[in-house]
Coordinates of C-alpha atoms in Angstrom, one line a residue:
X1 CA 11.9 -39.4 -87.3
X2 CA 13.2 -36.1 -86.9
X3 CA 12.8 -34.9 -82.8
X4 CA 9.8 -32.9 -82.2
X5 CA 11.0 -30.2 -80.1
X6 CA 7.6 -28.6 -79.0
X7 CA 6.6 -32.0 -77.6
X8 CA 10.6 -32.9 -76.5
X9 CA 11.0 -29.7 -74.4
X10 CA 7.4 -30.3 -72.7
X11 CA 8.8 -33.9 -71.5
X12 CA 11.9 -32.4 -70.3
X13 CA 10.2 -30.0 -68.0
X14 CA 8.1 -32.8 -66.4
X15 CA 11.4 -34.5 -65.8
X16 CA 13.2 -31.7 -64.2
X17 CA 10.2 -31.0 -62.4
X18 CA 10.6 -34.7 -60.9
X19 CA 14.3 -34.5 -60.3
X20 CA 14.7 -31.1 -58.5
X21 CA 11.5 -32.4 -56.1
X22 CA 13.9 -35.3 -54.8
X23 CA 16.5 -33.0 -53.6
X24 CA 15.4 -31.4 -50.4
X25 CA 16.0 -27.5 -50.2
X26 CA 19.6 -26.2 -49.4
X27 CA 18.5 -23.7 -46.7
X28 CA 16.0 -20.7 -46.7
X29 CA 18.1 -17.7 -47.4
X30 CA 20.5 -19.7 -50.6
X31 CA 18.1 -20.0 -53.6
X32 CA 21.1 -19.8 -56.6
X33 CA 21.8 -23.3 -56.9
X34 CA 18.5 -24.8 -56.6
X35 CA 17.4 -21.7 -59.6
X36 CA 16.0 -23.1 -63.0
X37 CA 18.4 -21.8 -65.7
X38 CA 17.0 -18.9 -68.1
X39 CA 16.2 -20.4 -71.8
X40 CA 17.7 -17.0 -73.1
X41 CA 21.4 -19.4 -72.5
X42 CA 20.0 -21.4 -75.9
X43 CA 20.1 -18.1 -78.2
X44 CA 23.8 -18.6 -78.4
X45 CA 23.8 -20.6 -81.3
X46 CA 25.1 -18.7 -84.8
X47 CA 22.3 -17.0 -86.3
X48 CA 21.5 -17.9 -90.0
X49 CA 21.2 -16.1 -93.3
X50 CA 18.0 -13.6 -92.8
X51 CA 16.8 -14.8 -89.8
X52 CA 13.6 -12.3 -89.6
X53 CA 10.8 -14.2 -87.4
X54 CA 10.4 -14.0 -83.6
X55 CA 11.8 -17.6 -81.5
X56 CA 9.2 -19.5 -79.7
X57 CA 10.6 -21.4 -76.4
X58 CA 11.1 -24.3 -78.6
X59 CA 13.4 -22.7 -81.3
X60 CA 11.6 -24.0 -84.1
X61 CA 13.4 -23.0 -87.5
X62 CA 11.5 -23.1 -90.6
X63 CA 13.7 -21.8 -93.9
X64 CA 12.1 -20.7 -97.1
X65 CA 14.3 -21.5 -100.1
X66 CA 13.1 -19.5 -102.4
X67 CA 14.8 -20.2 -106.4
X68 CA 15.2 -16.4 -106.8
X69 CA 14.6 -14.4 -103.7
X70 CA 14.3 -10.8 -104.8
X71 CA 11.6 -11.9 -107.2
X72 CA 8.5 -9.6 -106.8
X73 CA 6.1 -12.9 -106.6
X74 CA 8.5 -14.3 -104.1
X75 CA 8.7 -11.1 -102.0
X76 CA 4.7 -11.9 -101.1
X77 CA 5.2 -15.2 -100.5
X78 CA 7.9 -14.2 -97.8
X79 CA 5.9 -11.9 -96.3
X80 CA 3.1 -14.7 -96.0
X81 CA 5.6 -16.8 -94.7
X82 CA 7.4 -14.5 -91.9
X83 CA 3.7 -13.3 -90.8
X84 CA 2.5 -17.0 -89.6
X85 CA 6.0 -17.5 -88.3
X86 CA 5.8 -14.4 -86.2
X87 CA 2.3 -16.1 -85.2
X88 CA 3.0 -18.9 -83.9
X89 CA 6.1 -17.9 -82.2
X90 CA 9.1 -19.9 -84.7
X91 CA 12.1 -19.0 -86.5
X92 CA 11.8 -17.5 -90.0
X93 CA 14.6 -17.8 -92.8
X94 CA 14.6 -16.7 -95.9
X95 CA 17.1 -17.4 -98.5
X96 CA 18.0 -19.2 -102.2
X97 CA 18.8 -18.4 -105.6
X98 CA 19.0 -15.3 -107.7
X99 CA 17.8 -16.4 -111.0
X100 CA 15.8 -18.8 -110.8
X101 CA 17.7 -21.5 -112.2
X102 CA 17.7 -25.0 -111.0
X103 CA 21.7 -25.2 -110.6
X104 CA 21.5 -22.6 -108.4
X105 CA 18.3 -23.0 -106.2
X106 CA 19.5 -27.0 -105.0
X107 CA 23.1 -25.1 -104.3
X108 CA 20.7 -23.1 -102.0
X109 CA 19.1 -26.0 -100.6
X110 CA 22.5 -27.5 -100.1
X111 CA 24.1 -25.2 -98.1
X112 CA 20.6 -25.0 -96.0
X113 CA 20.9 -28.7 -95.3
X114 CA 24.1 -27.8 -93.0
X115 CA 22.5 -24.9 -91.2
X116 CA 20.0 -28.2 -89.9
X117 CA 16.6 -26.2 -89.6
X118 CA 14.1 -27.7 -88.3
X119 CA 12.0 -28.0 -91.6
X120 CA 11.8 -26.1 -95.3
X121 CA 9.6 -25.1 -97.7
X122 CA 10.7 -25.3 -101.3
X123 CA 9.6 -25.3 -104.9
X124 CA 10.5 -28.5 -106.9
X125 CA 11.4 -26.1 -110.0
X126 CA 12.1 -29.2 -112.5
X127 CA 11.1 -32.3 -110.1
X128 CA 13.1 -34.8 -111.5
X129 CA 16.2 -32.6 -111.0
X130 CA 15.4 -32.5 -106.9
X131 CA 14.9 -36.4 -106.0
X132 CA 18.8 -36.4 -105.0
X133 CA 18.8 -33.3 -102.6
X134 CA 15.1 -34.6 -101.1
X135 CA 16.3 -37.8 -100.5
X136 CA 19.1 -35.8 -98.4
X137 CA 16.4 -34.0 -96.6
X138 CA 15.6 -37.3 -95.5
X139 CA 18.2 -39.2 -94.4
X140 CA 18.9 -36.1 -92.0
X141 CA 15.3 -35.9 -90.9
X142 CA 14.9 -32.6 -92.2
X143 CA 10.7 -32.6 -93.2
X144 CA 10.2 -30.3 -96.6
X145 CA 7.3 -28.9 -97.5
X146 CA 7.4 -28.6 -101.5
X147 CA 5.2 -25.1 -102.7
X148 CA 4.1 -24.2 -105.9
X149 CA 5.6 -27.2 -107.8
X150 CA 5.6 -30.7 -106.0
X151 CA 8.5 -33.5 -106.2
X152 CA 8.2 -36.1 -108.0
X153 CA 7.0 -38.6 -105.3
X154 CA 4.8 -37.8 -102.0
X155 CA 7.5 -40.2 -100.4
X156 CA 10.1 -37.4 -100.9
X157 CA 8.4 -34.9 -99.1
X158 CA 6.2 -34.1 -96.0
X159 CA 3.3 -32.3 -97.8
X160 CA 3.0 -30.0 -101.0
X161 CA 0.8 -26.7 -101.0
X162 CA 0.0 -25.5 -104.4
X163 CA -1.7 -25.8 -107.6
X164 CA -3.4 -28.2 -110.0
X165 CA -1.2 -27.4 -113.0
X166 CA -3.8 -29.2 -115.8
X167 CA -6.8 -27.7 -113.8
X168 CA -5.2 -23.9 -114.1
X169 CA -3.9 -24.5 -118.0
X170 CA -7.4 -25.5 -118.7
X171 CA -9.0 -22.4 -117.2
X172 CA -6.1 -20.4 -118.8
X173 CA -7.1 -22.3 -122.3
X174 CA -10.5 -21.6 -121.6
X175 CA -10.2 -18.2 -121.0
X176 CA -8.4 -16.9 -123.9
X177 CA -10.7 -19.1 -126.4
X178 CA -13.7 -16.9 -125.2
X179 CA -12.0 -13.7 -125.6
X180 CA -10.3 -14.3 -128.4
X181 CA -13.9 -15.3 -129.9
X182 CA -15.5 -12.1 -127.9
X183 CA -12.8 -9.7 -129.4
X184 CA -12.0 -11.3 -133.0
X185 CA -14.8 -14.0 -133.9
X186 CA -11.4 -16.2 -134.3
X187 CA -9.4 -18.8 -132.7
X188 CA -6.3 -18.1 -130.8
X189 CA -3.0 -17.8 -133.0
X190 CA -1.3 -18.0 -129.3
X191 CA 1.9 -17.0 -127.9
X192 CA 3.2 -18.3 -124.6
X193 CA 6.1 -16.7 -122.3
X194 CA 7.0 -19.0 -119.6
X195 CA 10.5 -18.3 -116.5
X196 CA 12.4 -21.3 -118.6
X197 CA 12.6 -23.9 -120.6
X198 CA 13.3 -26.5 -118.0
X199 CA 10.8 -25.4 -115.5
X200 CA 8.1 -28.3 -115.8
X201 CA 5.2 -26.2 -114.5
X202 CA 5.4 -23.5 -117.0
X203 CA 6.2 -26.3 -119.7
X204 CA 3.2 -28.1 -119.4
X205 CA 0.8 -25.4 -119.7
X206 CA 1.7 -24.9 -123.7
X207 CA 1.3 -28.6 -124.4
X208 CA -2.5 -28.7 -122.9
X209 CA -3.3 -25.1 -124.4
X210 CA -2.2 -27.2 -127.5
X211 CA -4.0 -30.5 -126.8
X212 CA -7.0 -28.8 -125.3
X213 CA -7.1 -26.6 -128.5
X214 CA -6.8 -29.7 -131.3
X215 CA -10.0 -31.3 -128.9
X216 CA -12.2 -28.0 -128.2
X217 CA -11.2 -25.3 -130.9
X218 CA -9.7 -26.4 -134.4
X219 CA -7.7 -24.2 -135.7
X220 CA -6.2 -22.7 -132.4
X221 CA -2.7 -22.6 -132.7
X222 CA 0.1 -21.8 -129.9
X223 CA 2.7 -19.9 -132.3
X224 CA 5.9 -20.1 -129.8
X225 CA 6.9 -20.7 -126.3
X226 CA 9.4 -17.9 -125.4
X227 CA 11.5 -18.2 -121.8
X228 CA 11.7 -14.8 -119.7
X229 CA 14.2 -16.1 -117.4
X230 CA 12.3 -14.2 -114.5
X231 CA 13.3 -10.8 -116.0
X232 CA 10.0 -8.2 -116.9
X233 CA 12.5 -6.6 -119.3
X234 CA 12.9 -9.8 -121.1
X235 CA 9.2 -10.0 -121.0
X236 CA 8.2 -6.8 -122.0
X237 CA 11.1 -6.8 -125.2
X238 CA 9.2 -10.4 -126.3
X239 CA 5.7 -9.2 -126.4
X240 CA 7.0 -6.7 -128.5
X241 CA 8.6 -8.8 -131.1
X242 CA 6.5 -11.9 -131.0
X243 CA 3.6 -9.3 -132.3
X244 CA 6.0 -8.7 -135.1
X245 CA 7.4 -11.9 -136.0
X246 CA 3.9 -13.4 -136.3
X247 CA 1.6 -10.6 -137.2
X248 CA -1.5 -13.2 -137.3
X249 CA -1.1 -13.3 -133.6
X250 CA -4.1 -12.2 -131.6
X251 CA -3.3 -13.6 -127.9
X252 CA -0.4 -14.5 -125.6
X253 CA -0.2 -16.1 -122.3
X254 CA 2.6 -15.3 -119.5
X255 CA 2.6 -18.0 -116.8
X256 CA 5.3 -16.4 -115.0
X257 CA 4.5 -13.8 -112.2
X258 CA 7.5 -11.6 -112.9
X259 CA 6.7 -10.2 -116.2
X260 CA 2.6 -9.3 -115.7
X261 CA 3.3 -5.8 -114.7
X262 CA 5.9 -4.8 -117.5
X263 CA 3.0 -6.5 -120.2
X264 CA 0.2 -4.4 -119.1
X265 CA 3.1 -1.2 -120.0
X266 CA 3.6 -2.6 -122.8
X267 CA 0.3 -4.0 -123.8
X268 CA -0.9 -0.1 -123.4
X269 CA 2.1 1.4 -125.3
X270 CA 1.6 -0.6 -128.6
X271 CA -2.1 0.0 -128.2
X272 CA -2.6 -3.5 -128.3
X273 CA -6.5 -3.2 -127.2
X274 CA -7.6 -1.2 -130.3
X275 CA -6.1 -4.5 -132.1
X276 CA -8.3 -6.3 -130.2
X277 CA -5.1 -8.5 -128.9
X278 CA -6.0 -10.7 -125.4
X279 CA -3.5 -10.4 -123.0
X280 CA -3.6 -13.1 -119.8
X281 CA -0.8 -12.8 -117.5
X282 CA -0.3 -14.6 -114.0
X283 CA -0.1 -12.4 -111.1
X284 CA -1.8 -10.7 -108.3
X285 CA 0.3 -7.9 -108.3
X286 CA -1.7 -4.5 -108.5
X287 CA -0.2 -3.5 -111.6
X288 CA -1.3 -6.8 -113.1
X289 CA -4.5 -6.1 -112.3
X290 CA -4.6 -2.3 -113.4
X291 CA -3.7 -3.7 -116.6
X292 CA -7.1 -5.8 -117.0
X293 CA -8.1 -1.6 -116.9
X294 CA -5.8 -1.2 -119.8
X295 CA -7.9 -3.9 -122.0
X296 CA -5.9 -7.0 -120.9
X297 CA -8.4 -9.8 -120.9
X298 CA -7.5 -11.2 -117.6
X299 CA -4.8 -12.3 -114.8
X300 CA -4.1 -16.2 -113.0
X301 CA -4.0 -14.5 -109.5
X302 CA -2.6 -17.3 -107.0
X303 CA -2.7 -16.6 -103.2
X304 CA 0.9 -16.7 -102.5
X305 CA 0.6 -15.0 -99.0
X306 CA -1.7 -17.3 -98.2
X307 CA -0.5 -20.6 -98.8
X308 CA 3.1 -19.8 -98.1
X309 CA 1.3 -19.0 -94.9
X310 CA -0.5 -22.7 -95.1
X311 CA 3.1 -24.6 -95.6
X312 CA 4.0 -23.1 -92.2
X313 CA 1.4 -24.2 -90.8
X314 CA 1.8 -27.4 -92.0
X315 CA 5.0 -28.2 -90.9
X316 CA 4.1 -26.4 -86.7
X317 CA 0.9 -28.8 -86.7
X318 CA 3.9 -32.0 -87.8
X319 CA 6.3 -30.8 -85.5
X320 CA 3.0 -31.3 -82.5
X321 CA 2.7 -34.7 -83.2
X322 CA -0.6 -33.8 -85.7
X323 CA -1.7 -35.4 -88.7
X324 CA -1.3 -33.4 -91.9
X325 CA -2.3 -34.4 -95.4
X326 CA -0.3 -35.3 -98.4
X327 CA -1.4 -32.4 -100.4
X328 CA -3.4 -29.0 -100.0
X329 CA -4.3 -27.6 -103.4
X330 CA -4.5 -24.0 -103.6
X331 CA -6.4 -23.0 -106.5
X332 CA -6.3 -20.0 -108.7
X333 CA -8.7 -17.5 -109.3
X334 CA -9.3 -15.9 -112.6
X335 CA -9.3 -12.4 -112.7
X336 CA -11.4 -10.5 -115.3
X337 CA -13.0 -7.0 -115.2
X338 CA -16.2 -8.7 -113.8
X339 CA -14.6 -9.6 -110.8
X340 CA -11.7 -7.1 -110.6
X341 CA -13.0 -5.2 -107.6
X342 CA -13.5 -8.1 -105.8
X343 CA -9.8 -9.5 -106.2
X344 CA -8.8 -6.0 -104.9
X345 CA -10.2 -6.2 -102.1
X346 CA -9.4 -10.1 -101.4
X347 CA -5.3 -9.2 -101.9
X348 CA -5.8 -6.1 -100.2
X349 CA -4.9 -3.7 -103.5
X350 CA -5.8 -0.1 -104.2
X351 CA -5.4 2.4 -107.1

C-alpha cells in the first residue's frame, strides 16, 4: 500500500508534538533551537514536467497522462483537472503523447513512473496493450485512475471514470436511425470516422451500429470505418471523399472529439443539409454545437471537465483513507436542436 501522506504527516505532528514536550525549555530569551522547522524546506525537490496546480502541506502529486496533450478535447479535460487540484490544495501535472498513439502514450507513462507521483489518471487507449505498464503502477504503489477508456481488469487499477461504450453506441445508433428516417424515409448507408484503428473504444462502436442495425433496422448498412488519427484536417478531407466514393451515403458518425468542429465547416460548405445528409459528431466544443445550427443532426457531448475533475477527486478521498468505488460512469448527453440551449448553458458556451 502506497503511504498516505495526508494521514502520514498528521501522525508525525502528534509525534513531534510528544517529543519536543519531553525536553524542558533551553532558557527564556534562546527560542532557535527549540523552533519547529518551516515546511517551505520540502519544495526543494526538482519540479516536474508542467507542474501547474498549487501544493497542499502534504505535497500530493497527481499527473494526468494524457495520449496527445495539445488535443482540443484534452485541453478541457486539463483544465477540469488543474481546477479541483487547485481546490483541494495538490500538485497538478500534465503531460503524454502527441499523437495519440499507443507506442507513444505508455512511453509517457513510463517516464512518469520515475518522476514517483503520488497517483495518475490515464486513458487505457487499447486495454490489452496497458496490462504490463499497470501492473508497474502497482508494484511501485503508484494508484491509477483509468478515464475515458478502462483497463482490462479492475485489479489493475484504483477506479475508472468514464463511459458505458455499448450504452453510448446504442444512443449514437439510435439517433441516426431516426434522422435518417426523419430526413430520407430510409435507413442509414452509414459512414464511421473513428482517432484509429487500434483504439478499442472507437472500434467497438461500428460493430454495434452494425449489430444493432441487422436486429432493429434491415437494410442499415455502415459503408466504412475511416481512422482520423486525431487530425480535424484528416477529418474534414474524409467526409469529403467518403460522400464521393459512396454516393448512396446519407449519414456518418465521428466518435472522435477532435474532428467535430472541422465537420460542421465542412458539412456547411458541401451543403450537405439541402441533401438531407445526418451528421453526428462527438464533442462539446461550441463549434460542435453551432454546427447542429448548420443542419447537423446532433453531437455525443461528454463532460470532460467534469469527470476529469471526478478522477481527482477520487484519488484525494483514497489518499484519506476513504472508500471509493470501482467505477463512476459518466454518461453522455445527446445533443440535438431541442435541447441545444440547454447544453450551452450546462458547458458554459456562447455564440
Amino acid at each position: 500500500m502506497k503511504r498516505n501522506k495526508w494521514l502520514g504527516s498528521k501522525l508525525w505532528a502528534l509525534l513531534l508534538t510528544i517529543v519536543l514536550a519531553s525536553f524542558p525549555l533551553a532558557g527564556c530569551g534562546d527560542t532557535k533551537d527549540t523552533e519547529e522547522p518551516s515546511s517551505d524546506t520540502q519544495e526543494a525537490s526538482e519540479p516536474k514536467q508542467e507542474d501547474t496546480g498549487a501544493s497542499g502541506d502534504e505535497e500530493l502529486t497527481i499527473t494526468l497522462v494524457s495520449p496527445q496533450v495539445g488535443n482540443a478535447w484534452w485541453q478541457i479535460a486539463k483544465k477540469g483537472f488543474e481546477d479541483k487540484c487547485s481546490e483541494l490544495g495538490v500538485n497538478a501535472v500534465y503531460t503524454g503523447g502527441d499523437d495519440h498513439s499507443v507506442s507513444k502514450h505508455i512511453e509517457a507513462m513510463e517516464t512518469v513512473l520515475t518522476q514517483k507521483p503520488d497517483a495518475v489518471i490515464a486513458m487505457a487507449i487499447e486495454p490489452g496493450s496497458y496490462d504490463n505498464i499497470l501492473k508497474k503502477y502497482q508494484e511501485a504503489d503508484i494508484p491509477v485512475v483509468t478515464f475515458y477508456s478502462d483497463a482490462t481488469s479492475e485489479d489493475l487499477r484504483l477506479s475508472y471514470v468514464g463511459c458505458d461504450y455499448e450504452d453510448i453506441a446504442k444512443q449514437e445508433i439510435e439517433a441516426i436511425i431516426a434522422a435518417v428516417k426523419e430526413k430520407c424515409d430510409d435507413v442509414p448507408k452509414l459512414g464511421v470516422l473513428v482517432n484509429t484503428l487500434d483504439q478499442e473504444t472507437h472500434m467497438i462502436r461500428p460493430e454495434i451500429y452494425q449489430k444493432y442495425m441487422d436486429e432493429n433496422c434491415p437494410g442499415g448498412e455502415v459503408l466504412a470505418v475511416e481512422p482520423t488519427s486525431g487530425d480535424s484536417v484528416t477529418g474534414a478531407d474524409l467526409l469529403s471523399s467518403l460522400t464521393q466514393t459512396y454516393p448512396e451515403m446519407n449519414s456518418l458518425i465521428c466518435v472522435e472529439g477532435e474532428s467535430g468542429p472541422a465537420l460542421g465547416k465542412v458539412y456547411k460548405e458541401l451543403n450537405l443539409a439541402d441533401k438531407n445528409f445526418c451528421l453526428f459528431v462527438n464533442g462539446d466544443q461550441a463549434e460542435c454545437l453551432n454546427a447542429i445550427r448548420d443542419g447537423a443532426y446532433g453531437s455525443m457531448a461528454f463532460d470532460v471537465y467534469g469527470a476529469a475533475a471526478k478522477a481527482v477527486e477520487v484519488i484525494v478521498a483514497n489518499q484519506k483513507g476513504e472508500a471509493v468505488e470501482s467505477s463512476y460512469i459518466w454518461p453522455g448527453l445527446m445533443v440535438t436542436a431541442d435541447n441545444l440551449e440547454e447544453t450551452e448553458k450546462k458547458f458554459g458556451f456562447s455564440n
